[in-house]
Short mmCIF file of C-alpha atoms in Angstrom, two decimals:
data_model
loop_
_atom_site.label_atom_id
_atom_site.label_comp_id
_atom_site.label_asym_id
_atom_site.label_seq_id
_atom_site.Cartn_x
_atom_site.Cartn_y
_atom_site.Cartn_z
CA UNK A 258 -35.60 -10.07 -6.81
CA UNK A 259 -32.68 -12.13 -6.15
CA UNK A 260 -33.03 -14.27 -8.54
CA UNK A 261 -33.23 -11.49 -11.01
CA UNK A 262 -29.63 -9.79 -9.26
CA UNK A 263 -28.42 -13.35 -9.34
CA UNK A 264 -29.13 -13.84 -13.32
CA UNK A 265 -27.73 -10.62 -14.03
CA UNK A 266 -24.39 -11.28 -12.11
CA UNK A 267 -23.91 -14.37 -14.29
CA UNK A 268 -24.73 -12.61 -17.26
CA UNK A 269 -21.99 -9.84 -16.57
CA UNK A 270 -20.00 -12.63 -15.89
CA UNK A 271 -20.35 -13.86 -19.31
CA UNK A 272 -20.09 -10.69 -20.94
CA UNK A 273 -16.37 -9.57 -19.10
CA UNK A 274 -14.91 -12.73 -20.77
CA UNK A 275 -16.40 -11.69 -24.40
CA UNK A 276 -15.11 -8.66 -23.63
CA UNK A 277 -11.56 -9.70 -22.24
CA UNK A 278 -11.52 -11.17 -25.78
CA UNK A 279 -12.57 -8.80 -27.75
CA UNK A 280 -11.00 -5.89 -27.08
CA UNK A 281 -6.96 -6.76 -25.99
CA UNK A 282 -4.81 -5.36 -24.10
CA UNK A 283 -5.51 -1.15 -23.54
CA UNK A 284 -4.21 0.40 -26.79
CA UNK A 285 -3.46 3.68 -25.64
CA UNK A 286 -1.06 2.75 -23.20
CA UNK A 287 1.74 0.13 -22.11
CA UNK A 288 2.93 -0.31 -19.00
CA UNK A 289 6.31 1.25 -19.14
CA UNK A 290 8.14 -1.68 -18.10
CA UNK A 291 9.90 -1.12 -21.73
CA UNK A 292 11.29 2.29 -19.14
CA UNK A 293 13.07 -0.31 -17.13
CA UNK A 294 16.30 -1.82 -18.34
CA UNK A 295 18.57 -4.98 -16.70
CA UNK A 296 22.07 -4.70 -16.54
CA UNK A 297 23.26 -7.81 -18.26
CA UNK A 298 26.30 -10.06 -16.74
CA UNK A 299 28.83 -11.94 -19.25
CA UNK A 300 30.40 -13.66 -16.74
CA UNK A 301 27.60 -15.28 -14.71
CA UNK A 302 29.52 -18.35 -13.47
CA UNK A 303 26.30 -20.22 -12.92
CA UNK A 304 24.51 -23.19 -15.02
CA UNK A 305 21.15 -22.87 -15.94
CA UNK A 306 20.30 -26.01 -13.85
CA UNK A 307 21.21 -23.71 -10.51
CA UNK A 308 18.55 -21.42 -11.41
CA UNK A 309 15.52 -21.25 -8.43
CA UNK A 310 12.60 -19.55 -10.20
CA UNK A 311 10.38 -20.11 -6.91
CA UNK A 312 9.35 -17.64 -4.57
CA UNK A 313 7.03 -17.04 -1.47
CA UNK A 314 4.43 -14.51 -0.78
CA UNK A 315 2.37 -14.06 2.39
CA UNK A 316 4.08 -17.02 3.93
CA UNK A 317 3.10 -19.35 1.10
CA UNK A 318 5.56 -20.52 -1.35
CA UNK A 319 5.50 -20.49 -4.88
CA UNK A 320 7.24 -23.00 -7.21
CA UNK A 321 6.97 -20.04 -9.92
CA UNK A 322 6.55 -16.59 -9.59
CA UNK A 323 3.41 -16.31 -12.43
CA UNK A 324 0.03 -16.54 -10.99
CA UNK A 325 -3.18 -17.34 -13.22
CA UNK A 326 -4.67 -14.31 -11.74
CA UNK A 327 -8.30 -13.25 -11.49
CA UNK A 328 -10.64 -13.49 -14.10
CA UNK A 329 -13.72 -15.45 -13.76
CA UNK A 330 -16.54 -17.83 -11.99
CA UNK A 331 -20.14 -17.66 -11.64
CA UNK A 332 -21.76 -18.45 -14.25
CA UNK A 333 -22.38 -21.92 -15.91
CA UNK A 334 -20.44 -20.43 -19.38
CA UNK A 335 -17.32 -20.49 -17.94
CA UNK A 336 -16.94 -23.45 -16.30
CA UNK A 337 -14.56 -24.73 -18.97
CA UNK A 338 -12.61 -21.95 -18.48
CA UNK A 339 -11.88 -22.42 -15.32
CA UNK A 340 -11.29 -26.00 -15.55
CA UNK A 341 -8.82 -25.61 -18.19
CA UNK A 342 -6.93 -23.02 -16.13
CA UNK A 343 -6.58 -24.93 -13.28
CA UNK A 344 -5.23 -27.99 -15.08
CA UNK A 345 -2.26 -25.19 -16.87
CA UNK A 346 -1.76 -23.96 -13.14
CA UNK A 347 -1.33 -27.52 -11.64
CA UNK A 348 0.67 -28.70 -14.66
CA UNK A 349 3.19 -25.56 -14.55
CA UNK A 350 3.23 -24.97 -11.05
CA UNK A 351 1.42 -21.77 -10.59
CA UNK A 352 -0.86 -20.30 -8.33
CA UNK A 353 -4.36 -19.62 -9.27
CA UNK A 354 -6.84 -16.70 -8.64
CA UNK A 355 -9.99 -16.67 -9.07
CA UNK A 356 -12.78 -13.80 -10.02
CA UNK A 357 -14.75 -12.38 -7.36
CA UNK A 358 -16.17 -15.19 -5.37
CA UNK A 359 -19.55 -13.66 -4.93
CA UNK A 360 -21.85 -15.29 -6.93
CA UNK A 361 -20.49 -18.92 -5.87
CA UNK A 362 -21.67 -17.72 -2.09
CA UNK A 363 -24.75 -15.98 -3.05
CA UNK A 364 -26.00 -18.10 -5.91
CA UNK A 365 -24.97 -21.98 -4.68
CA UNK A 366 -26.16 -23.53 -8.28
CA UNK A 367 -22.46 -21.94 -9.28
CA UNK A 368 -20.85 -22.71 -7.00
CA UNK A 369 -19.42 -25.45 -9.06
CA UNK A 370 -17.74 -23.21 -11.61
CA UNK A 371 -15.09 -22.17 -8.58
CA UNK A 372 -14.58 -25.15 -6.41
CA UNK A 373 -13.75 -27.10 -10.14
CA UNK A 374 -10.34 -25.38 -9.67
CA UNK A 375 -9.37 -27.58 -6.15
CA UNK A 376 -10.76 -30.49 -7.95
CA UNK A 377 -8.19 -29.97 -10.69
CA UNK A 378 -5.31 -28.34 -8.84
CA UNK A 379 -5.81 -30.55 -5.44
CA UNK A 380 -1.95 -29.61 -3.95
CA UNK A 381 -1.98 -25.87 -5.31
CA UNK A 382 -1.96 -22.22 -4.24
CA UNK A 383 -5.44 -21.16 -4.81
CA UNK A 384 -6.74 -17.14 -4.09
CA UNK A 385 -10.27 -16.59 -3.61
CA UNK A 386 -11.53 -13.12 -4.39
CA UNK A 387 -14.29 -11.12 -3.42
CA UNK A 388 -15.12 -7.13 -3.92
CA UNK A 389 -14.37 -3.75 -1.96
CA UNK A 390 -16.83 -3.53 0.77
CA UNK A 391 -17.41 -7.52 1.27
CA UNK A 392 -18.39 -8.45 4.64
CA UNK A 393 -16.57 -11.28 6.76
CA UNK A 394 -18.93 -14.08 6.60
CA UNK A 395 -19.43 -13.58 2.46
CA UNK A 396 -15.58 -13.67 2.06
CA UNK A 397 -15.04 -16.60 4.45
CA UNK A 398 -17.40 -18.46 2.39
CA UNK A 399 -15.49 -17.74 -1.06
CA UNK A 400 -12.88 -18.47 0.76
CA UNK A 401 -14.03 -22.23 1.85
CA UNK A 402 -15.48 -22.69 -1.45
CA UNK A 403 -12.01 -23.42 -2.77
CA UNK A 404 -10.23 -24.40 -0.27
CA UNK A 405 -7.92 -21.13 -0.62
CA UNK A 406 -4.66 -20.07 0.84
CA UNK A 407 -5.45 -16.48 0.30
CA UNK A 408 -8.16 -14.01 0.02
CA UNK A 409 -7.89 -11.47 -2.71
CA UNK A 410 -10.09 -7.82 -1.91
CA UNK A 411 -10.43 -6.02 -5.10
CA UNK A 412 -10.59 -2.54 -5.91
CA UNK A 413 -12.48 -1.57 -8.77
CA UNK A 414 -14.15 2.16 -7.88
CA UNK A 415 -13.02 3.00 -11.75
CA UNK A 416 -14.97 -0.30 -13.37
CA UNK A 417 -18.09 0.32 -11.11
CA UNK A 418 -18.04 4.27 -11.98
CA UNK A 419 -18.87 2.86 -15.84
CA UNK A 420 -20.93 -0.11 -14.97
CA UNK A 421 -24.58 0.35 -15.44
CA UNK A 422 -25.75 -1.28 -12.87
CA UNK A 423 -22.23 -0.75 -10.70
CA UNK A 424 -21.82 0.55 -7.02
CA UNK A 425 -21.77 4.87 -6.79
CA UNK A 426 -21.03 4.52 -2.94
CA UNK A 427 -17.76 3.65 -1.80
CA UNK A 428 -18.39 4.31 2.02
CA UNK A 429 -17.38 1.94 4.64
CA UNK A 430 -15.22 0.22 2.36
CA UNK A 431 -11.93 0.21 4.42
CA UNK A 432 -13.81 -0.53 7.62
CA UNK A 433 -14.68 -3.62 6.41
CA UNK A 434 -11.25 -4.50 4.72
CA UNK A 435 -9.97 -4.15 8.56
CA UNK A 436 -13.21 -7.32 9.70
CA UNK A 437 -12.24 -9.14 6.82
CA UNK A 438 -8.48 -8.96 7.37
CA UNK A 439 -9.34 -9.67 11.51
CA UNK A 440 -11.83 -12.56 10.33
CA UNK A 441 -11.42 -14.61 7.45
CA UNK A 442 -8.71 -16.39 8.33
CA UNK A 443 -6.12 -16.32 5.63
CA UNK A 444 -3.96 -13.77 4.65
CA UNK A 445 -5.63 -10.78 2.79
CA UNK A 446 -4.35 -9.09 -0.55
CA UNK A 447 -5.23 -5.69 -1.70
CA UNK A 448 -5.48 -6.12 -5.29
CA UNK A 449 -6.67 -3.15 -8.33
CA UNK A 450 -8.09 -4.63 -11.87
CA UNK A 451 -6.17 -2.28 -14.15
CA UNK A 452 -6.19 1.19 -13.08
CA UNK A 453 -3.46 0.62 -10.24
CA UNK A 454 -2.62 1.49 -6.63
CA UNK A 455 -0.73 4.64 -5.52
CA UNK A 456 1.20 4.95 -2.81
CA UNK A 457 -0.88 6.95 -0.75
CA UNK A 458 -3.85 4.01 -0.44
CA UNK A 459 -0.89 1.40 -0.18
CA UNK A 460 -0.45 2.77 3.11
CA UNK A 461 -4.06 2.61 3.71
CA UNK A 462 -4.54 -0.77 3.04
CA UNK A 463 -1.22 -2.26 5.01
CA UNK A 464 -2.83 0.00 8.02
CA UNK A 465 -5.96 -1.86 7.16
CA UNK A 466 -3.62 -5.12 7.96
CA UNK A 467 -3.39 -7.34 4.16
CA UNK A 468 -0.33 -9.00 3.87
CA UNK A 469 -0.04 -8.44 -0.10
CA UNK A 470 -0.84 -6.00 -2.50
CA UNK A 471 -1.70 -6.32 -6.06
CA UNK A 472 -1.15 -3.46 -8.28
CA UNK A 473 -3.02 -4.31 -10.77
CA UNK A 474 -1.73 -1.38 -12.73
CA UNK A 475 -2.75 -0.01 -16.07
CA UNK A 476 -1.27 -0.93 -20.03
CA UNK A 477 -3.36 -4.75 -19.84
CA UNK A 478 -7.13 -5.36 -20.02
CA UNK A 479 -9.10 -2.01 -19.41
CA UNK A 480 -11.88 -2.74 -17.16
CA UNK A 481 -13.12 0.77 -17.98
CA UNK A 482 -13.40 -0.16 -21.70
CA UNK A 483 -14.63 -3.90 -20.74
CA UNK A 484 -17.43 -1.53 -19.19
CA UNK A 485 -17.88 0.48 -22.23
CA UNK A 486 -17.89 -2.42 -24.84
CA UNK A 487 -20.81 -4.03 -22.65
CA UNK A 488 -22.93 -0.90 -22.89
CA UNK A 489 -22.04 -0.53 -26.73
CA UNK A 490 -19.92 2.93 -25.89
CA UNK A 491 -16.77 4.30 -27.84
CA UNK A 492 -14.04 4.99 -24.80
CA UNK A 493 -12.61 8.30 -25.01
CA UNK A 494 -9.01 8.08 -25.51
CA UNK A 495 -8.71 9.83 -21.77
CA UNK A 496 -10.36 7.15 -20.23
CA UNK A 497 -8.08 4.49 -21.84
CA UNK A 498 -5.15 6.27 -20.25
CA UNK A 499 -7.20 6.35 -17.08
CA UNK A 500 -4.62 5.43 -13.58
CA UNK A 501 -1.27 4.29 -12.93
CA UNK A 502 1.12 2.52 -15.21
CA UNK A 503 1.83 -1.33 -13.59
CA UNK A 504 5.57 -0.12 -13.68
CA UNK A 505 4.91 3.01 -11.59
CA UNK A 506 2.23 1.21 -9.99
CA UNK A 507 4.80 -0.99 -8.42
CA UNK A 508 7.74 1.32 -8.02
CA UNK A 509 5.25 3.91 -5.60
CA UNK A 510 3.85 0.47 -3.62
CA UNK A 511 7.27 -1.23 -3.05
CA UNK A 512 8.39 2.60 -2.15
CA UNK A 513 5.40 3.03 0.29
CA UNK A 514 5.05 -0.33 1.83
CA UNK A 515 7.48 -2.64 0.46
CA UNK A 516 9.14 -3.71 3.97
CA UNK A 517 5.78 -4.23 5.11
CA UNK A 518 3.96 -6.08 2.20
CA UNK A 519 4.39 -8.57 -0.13
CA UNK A 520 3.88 -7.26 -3.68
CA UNK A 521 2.41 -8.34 -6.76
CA UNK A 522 2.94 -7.05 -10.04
CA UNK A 523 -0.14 -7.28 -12.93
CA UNK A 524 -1.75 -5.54 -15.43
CA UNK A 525 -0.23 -5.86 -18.98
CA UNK A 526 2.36 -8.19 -17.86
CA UNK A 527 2.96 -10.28 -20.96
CA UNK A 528 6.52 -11.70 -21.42
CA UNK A 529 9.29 -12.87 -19.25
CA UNK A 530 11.33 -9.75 -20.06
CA UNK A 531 8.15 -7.75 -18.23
CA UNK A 532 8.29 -10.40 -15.48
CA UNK A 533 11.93 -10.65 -14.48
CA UNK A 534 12.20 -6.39 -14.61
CA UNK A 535 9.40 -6.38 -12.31
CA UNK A 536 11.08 -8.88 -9.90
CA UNK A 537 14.01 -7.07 -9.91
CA UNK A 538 12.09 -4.05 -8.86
CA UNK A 539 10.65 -5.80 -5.99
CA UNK A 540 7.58 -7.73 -6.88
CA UNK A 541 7.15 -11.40 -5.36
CA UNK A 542 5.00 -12.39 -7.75
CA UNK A 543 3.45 -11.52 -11.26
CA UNK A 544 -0.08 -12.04 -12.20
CA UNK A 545 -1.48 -12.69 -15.72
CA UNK A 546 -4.74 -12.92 -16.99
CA UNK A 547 -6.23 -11.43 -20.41
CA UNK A 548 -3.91 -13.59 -22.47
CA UNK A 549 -4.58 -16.60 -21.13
CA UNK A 550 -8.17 -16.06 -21.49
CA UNK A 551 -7.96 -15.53 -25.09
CA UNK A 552 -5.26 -18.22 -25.61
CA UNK A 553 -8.02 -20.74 -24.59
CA UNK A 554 -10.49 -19.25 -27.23
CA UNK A 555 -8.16 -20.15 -30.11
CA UNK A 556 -8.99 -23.74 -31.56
CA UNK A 557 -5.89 -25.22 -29.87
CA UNK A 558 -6.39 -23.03 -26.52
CA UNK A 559 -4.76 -25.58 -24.34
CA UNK A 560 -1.65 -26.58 -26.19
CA UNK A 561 -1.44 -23.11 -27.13
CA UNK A 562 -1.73 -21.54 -23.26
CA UNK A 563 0.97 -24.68 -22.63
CA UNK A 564 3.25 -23.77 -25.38
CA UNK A 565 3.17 -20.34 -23.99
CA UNK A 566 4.07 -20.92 -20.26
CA UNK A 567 7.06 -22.78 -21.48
CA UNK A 568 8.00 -19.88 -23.26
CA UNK A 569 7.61 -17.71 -20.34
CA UNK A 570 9.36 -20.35 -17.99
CA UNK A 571 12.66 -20.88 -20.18
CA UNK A 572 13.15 -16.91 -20.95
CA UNK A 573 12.28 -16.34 -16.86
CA UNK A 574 15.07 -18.81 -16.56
CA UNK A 575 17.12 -17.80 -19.41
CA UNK A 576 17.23 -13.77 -18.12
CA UNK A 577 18.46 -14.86 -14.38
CA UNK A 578 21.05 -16.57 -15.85
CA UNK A 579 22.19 -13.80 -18.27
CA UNK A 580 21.87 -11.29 -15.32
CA UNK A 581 24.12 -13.66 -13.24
CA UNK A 582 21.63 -14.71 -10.75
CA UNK A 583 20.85 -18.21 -8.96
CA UNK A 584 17.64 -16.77 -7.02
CA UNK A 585 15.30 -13.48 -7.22
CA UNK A 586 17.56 -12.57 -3.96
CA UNK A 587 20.01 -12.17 -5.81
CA UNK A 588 18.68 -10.72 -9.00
CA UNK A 589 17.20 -7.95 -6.07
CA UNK A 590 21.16 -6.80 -5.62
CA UNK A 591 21.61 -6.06 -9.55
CA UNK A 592 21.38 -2.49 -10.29
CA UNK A 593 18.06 -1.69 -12.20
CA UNK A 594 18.52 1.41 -14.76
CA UNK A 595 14.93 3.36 -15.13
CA UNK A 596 14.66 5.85 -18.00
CA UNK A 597 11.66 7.56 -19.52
CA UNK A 598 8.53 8.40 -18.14
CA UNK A 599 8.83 6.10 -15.58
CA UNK A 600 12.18 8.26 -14.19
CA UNK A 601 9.76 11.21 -14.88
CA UNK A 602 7.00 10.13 -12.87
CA UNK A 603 8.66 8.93 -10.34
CA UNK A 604 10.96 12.04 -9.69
CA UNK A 605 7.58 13.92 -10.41
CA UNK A 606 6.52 12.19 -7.31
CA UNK A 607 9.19 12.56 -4.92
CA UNK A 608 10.43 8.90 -5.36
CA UNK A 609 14.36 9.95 -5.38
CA UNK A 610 15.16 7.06 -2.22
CA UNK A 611 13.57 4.34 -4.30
CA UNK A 612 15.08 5.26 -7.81
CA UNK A 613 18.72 5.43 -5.86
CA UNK A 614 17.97 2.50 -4.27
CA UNK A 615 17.51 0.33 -7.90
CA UNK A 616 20.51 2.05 -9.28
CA UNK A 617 22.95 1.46 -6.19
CA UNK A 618 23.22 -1.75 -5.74
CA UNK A 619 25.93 -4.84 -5.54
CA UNK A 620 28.08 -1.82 -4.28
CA UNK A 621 27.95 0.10 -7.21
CA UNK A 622 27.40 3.51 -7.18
CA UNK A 623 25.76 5.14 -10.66
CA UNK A 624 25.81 9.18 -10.36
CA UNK A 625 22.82 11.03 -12.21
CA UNK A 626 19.93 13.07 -11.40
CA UNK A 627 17.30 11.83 -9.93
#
């Protein structure tokens, strides 16, 4: 029996990157970042050589704010995969997640398809993952596979409610979020795969004690239609607009808990335009995923992921200088303008402090209802 379980893990495995690749980003829905807007600075009095682009979460530090965020493991096919991410994350300075560390603990012969990425990126930040409702000594094992710095527990109720053979009993789940925060050893991010975290369980989960959260909001790779494609279903167009946008994702969490946690901003987060606005909103750091996964499919997939990291690096760079900021500190005292449904959402909600807060900042005052 477990080798069966253990042949059909690696086969979903397998099938979530065909699927990653397949099907895009969500079409029904973006993540309303295009809602938030920078005030630009044409005086910045800085060079672009001043600009810092590194930043620290949960008492690590980051030499960029972009982390290869979690995809995949467990299963021989995507070895490679891994591999080649690590060596883009060691030669660009990023942090690296990895997919749920499960099947590395449970099924040693794979093992090998995590631990790779310490053997490429020996000096980096590396984030082990495991699922809702892990117990201690399963997560402190993903954990030592790697070598990681940090444990990522996901929260995917919304992929498991369309997976055939995915969990219907959610129970218990928080209690053992609070042993594996007490026991693994490392600090512990709360982290959703696309459907995004209100602020209601932000609270939860800071009670619970993580250090981070991980919004993992919607407009980016669908795990609901990832679900779907495997079990050859069309996705109703209401499912596709299933959860919460990343942007209001991350407004509600850095409302909620954002003096208490270290936030992360992903799902649909494709360009340094999307990265820098979230910064400015609060985030720490900003994961990506889908794209890079179907960068390395293309026939030139590791020139092409490089080329694109550059890209991301110099307009990161290029957008602190043309907001008139040496640091994310300081881009944090620029006054953010939100429009759209993102302003309607978030009024909706009852998010007046936190809208005020984005618009008054380096002592500027901007009147307007909330």
């Amino acid at each position: 029996m477990a080798k069966v379980v253990g042949d059909l893990r690696q086969r979903r495995k397998v099938e979530h990157v065909a699927a990653v690749r397949a099907l895009g980003d969500n079409p029904a829905s973006t993540n309303w970042f295009e809602d938030v807007s920078l005030v630009p600075c044409c005086a910045p009095e800085l060079a672009v050589d001043e600009v810092s682009i590194a930043s620290e979460v949960c008492g690590v530090t980051l030499p960029s704010p972009i982390v290869v965020n979690a995809m995949t493991g467990g299963a021989d096919e995507v070895y490679e995969i891994n591999r080649k991410l690590a060596g883009a994350a060691r030669r660009h300075g990023l942090a690296m997640a990895l997919g749920s560390g499960t099947a590395g603990v449970r099924s040693p012969e794979v093992a090998y398809t995590y631990s790779v990425v310490r053997e490429v990126h020996p000096d980096g930040v590396v984030i082990a993952n495991v699922g809702m409702g892990t117990d201690v000594e399963t997560a402190k094992a993903a954990v030592d596979i790697v070598g990681a710095q940090l444990l990522q527990v996901h929260w995917n109720v919304a992929q498991e409610m369309f997976m055939t053979e995915g969990d219907r009993d959610f129970r218990g789940a928080l209690a053992k979020l609070v042993d594996v925060v007490q026991g693994v050893g490392v600090p512990v991010i709360a982290k959703e795969v696309g459907q995004g975290i209100a602020a209601e369980q932000a609270v939860q989960f800071v009670e619970c004690g993580v250090r981070g959260i991980d919004v993992g909001g919607r407009g980016g790779t669908n795990f609901i239609a990832v679900e779907a494609w495997r079990r050859g279903l069309q996705l109703a167009d209401s499912w596709q607009n299933w959860g919460l946008s990343t942007a209001a994702s991350l407004a509600e969490v850095m409302d909620a808990v954002g003096d208490r946690a270290d936030v992360f901003a992903s799902g649909g987060m494709r360009t340094a335009d999307e990265i820098v606005k979230a910064m400015a909103m609060g985030a720490k750091a900003v994961g990506i995923a889908g794209p890079l996964v179907r960068l390395l499919g293309q026939p030139d997939g590791e020139a092409a992921l490089d080329r694109y990291l550059e890209e991301l690096h110099a307009g990161i760079r290029t957008l602190l200088v043309l907001t008139g900021c040496r640091t994310w500190a300081d881009l944090r005292k620029k006054p953010v303008v939100v429009t759209g449904k993102l302003r309607e959402w978030l009024a909706a909600r009852g998010k007046h402090a936190y809208l005020k807060s984005l618009q008054q900042r380096d002592g500027i005052a901007i009147v307007g209802d909330m």
